[in-house]
mmCIF file of N, CA and C in Angstrom:
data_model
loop_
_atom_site.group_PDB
_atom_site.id
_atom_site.type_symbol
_atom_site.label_atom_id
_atom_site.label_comp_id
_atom_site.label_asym_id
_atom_site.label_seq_id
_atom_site.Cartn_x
_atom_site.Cartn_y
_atom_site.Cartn_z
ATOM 1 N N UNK Y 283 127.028 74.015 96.523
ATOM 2 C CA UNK Y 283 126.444 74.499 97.756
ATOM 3 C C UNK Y 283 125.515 75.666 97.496
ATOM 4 N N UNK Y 284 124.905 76.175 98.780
ATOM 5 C CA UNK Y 284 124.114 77.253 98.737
ATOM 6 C C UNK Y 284 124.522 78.597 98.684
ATOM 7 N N UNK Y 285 124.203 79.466 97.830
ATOM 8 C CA UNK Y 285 124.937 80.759 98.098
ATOM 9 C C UNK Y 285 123.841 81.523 98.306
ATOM 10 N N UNK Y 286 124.188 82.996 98.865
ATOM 11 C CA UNK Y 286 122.791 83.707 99.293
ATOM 12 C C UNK Y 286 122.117 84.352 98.541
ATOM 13 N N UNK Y 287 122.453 83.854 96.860
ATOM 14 C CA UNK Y 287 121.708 84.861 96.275
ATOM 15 C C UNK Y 287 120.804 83.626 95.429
ATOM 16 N N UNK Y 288 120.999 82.178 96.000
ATOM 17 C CA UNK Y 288 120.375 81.334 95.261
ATOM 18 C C UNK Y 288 118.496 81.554 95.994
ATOM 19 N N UNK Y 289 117.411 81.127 95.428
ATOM 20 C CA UNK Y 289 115.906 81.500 95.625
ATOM 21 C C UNK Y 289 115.582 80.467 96.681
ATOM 22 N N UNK Y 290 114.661 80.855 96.914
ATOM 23 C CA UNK Y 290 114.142 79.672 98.264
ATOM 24 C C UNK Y 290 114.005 78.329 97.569
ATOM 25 N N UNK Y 291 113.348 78.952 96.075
ATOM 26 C CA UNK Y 291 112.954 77.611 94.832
ATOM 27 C C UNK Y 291 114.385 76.851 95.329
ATOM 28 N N UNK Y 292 115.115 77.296 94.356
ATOM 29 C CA UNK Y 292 116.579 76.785 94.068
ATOM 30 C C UNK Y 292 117.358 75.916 95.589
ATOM 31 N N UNK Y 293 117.380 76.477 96.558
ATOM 32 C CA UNK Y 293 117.728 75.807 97.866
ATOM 33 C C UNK Y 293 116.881 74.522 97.985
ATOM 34 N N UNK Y 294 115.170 74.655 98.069
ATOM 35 C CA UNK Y 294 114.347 73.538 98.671
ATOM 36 C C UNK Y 294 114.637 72.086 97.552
ATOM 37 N N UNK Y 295 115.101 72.577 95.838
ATOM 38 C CA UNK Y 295 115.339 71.821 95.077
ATOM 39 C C UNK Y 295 116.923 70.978 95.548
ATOM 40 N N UNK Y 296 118.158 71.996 96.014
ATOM 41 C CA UNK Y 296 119.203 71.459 96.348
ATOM 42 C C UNK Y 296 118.684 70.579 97.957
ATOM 43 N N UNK Y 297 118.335 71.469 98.516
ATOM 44 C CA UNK Y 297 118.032 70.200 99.858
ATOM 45 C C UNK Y 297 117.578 68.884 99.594
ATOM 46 N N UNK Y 298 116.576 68.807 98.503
ATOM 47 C CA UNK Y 298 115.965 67.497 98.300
ATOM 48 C C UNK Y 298 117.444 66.152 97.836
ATOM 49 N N UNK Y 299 118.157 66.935 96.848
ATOM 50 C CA UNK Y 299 119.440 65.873 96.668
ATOM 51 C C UNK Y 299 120.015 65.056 97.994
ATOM 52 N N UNK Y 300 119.787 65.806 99.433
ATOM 53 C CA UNK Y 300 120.044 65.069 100.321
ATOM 54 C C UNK Y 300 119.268 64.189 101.182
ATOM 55 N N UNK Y 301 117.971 64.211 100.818
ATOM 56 C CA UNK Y 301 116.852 63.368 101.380
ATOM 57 C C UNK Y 301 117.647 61.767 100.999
ATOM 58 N N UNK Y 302 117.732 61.309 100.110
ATOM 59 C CA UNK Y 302 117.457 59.578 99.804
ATOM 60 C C UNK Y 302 119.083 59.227 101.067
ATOM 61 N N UNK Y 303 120.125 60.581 101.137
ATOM 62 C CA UNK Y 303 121.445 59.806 102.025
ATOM 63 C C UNK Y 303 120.879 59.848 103.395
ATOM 64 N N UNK Y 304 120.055 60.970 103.731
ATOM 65 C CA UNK Y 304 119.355 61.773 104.947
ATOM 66 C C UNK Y 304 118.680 59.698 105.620
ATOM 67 N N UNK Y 305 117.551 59.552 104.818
ATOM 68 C CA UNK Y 305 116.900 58.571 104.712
ATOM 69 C C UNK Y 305 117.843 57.377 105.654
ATOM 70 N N UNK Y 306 118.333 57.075 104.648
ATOM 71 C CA UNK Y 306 119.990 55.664 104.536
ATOM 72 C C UNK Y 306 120.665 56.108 105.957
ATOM 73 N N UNK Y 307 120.759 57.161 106.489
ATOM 74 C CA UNK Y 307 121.346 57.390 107.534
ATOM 75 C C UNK Y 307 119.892 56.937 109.196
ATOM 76 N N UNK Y 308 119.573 57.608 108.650
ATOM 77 C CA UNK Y 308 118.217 57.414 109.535
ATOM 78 C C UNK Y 308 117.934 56.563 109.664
ATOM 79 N N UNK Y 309 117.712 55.509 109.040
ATOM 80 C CA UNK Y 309 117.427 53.696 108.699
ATOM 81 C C UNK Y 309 118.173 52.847 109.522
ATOM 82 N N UNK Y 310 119.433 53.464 109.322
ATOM 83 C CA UNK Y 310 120.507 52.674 109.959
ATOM 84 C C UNK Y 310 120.180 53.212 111.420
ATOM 85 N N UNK Y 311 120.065 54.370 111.981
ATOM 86 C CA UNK Y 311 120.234 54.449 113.108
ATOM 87 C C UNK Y 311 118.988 53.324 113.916
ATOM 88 N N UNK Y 312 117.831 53.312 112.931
ATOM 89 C CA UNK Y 312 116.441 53.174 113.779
ATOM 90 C C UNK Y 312 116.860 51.287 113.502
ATOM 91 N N UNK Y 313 117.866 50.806 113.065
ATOM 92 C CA UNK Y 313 118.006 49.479 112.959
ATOM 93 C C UNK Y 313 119.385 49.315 114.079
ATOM 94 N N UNK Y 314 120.456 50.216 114.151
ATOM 95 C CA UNK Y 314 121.090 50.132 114.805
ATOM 96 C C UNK Y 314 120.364 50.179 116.472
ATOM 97 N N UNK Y 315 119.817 50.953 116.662
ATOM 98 C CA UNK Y 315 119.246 51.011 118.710
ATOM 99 C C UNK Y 315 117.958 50.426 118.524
ATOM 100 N N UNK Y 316 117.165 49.537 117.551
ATOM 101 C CA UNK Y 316 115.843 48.917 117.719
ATOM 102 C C UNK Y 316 115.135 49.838 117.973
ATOM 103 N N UNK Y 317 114.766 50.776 117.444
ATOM 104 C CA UNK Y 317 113.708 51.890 117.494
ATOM 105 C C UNK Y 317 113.435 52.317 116.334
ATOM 106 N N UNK Y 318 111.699 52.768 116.454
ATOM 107 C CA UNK Y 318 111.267 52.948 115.378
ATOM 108 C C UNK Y 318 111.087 54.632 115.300
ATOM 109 N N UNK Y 319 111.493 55.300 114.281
ATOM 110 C CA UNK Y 319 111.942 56.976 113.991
ATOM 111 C C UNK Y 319 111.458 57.558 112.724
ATOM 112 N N UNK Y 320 110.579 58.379 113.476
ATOM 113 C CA UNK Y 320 110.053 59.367 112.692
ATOM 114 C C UNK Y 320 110.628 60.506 112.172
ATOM 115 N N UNK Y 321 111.449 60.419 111.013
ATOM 116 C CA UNK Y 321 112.312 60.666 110.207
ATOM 117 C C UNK Y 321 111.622 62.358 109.759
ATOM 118 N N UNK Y 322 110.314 63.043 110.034
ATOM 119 C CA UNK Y 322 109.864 64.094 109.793
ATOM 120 C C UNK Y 322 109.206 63.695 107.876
ATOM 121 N N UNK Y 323 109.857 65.271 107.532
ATOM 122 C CA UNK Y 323 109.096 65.649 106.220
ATOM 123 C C UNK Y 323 110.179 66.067 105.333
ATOM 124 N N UNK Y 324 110.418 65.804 103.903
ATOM 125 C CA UNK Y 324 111.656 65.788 103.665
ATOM 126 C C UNK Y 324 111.490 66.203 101.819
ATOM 127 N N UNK Y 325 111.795 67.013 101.177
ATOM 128 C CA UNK Y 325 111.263 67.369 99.899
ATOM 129 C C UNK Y 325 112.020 65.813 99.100
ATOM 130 N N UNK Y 326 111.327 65.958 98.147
ATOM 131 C CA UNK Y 326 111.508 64.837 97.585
ATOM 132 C C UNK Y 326 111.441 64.914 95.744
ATOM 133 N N UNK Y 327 112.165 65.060 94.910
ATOM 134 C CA UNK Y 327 112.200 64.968 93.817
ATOM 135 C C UNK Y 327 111.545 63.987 92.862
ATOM 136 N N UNK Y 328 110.168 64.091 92.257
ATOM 137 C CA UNK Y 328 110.219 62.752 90.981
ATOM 138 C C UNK Y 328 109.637 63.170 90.066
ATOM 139 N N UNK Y 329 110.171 62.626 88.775
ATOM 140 C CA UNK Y 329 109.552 63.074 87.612
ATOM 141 C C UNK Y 329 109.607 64.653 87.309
ATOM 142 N N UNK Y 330 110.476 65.321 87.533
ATOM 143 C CA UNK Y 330 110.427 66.988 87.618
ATOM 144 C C UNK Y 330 109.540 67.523 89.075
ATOM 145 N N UNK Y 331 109.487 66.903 89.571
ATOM 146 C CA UNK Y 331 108.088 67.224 90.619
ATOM 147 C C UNK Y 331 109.184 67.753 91.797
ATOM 148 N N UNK Y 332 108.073 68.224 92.566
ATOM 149 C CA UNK Y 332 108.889 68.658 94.591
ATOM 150 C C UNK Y 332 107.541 67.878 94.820
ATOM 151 N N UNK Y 333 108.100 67.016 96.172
ATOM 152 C CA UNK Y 333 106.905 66.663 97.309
ATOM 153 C C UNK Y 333 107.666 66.786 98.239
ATOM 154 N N UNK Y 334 106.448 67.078 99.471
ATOM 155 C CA UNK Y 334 106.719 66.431 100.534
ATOM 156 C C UNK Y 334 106.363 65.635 101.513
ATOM 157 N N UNK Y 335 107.386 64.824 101.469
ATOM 158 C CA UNK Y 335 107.050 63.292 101.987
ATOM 159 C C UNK Y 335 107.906 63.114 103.281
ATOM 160 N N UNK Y 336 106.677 62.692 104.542
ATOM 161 C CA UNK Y 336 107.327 62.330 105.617
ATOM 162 C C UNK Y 336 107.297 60.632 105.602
ATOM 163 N N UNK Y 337 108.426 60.525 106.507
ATOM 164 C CA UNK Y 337 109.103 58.756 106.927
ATOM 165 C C UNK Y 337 109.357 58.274 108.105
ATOM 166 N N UNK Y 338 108.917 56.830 107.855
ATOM 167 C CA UNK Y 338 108.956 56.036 109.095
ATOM 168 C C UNK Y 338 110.212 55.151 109.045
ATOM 169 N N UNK Y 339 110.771 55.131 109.919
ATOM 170 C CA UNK Y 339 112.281 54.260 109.558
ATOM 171 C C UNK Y 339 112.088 53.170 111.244
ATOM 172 N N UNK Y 340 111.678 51.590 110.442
ATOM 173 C CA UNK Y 340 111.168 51.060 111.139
ATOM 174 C C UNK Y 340 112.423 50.528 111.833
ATOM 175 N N UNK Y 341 112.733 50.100 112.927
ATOM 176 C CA UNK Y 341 113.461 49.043 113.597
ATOM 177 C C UNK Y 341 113.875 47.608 112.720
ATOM 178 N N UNK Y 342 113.136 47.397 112.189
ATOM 179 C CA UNK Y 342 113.408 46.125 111.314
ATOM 180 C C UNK Y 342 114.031 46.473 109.729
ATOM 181 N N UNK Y 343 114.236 47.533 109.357
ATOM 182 C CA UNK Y 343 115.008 48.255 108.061
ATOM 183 C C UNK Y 343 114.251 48.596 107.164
ATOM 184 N N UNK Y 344 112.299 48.462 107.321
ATOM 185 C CA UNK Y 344 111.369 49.053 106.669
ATOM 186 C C UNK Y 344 111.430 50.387 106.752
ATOM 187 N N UNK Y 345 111.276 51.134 105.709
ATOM 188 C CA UNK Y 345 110.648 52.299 105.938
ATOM 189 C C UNK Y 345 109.464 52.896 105.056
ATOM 190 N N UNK Y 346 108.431 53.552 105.701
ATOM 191 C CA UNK Y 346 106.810 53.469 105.438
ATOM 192 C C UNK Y 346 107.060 55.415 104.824
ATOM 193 N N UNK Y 347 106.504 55.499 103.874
ATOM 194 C CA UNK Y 347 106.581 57.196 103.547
ATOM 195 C C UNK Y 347 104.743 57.595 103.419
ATOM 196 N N UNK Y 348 104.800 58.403 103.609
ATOM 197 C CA UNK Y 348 103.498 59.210 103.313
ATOM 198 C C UNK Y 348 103.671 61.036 102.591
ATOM 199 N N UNK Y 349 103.193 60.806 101.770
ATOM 200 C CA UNK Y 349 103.235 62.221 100.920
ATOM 201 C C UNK Y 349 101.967 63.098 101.578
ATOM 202 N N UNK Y 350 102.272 64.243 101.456
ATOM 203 C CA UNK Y 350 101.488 64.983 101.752
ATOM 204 C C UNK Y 350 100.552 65.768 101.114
ATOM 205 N N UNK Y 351 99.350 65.492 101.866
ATOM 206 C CA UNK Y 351 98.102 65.476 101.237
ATOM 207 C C UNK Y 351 97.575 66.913 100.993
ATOM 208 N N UNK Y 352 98.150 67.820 101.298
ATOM 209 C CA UNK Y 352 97.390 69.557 101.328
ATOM 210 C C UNK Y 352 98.654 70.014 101.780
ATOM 211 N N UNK Y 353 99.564 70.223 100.844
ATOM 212 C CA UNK Y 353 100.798 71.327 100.982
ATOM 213 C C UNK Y 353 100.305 72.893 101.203
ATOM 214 N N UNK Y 354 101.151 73.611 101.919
ATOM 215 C CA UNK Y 354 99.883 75.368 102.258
ATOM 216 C C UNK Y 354 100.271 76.061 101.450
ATOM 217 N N UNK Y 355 100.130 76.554 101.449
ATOM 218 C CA UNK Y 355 99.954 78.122 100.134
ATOM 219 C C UNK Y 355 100.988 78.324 100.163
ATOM 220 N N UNK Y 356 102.314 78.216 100.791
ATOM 221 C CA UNK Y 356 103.496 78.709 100.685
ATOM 222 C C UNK Y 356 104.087 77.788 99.950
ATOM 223 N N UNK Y 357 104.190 76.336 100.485
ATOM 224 C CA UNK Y 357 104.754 74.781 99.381
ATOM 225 C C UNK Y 357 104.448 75.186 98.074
ATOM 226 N N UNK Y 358 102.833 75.978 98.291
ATOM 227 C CA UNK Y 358 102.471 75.548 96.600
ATOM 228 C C UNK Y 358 103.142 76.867 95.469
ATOM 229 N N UNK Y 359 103.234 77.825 96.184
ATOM 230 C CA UNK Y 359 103.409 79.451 95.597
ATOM 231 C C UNK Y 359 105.043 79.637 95.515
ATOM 232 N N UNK Y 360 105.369 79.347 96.776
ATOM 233 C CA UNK Y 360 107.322 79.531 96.702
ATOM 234 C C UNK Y 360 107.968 78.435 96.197
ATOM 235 N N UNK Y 361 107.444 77.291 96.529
ATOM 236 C CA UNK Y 361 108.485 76.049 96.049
ATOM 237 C C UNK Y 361 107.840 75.209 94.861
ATOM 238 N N UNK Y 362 106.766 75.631 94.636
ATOM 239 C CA UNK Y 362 105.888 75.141 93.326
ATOM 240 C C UNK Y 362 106.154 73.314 93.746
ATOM 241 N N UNK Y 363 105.561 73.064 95.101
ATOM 242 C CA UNK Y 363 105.433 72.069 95.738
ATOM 243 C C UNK Y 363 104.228 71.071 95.192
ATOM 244 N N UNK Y 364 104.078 69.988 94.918
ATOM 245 C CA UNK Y 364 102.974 69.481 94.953
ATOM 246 C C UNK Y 364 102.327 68.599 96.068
ATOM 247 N N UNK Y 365 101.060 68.184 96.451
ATOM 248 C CA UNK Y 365 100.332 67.102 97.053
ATOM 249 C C UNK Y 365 100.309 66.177 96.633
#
């Protein structure tokens, strides 16, 4: 877990471990009530990397991601975020 002396780095890296269950939960809901849910923006781990990538969690069990194209000066400086 998080303790308060862990860095903003260190937290946005632990939050990302919960994106892919975050996701799987979300999926199900937008397949469970036939609605399609905009799941937001969600850090995302690959290859050593941080992104952030928002999701579409379609009604039919698709889900559509889009990474983000111009992270702000803070993504890029505090969380050593990429685009």
């Amino acid at each position: 877990g998080l303790s308060p002396s862990d860095s903003s780095i260190d937290a946005i890296w632990h939050l990302a471990e919960y994106t892919e269950e975050i996701l799987t939960a979300t999926s199900r809901l937008a397949v469970s009530y036939n609605i399609n849910i905009i799941a937001g923006s969600m850090p995302v781990t690959e290859e050593s990397e941080l992104y952030n990538v928002s999701y579409l969690c379609k009604r039919d069990g698709t889900i559509e991601s889009q990474y983000k194209l111009h992270p702000t000066p803070h993504e890029k400086k505090d969380w050593i975020m990429k685009g």
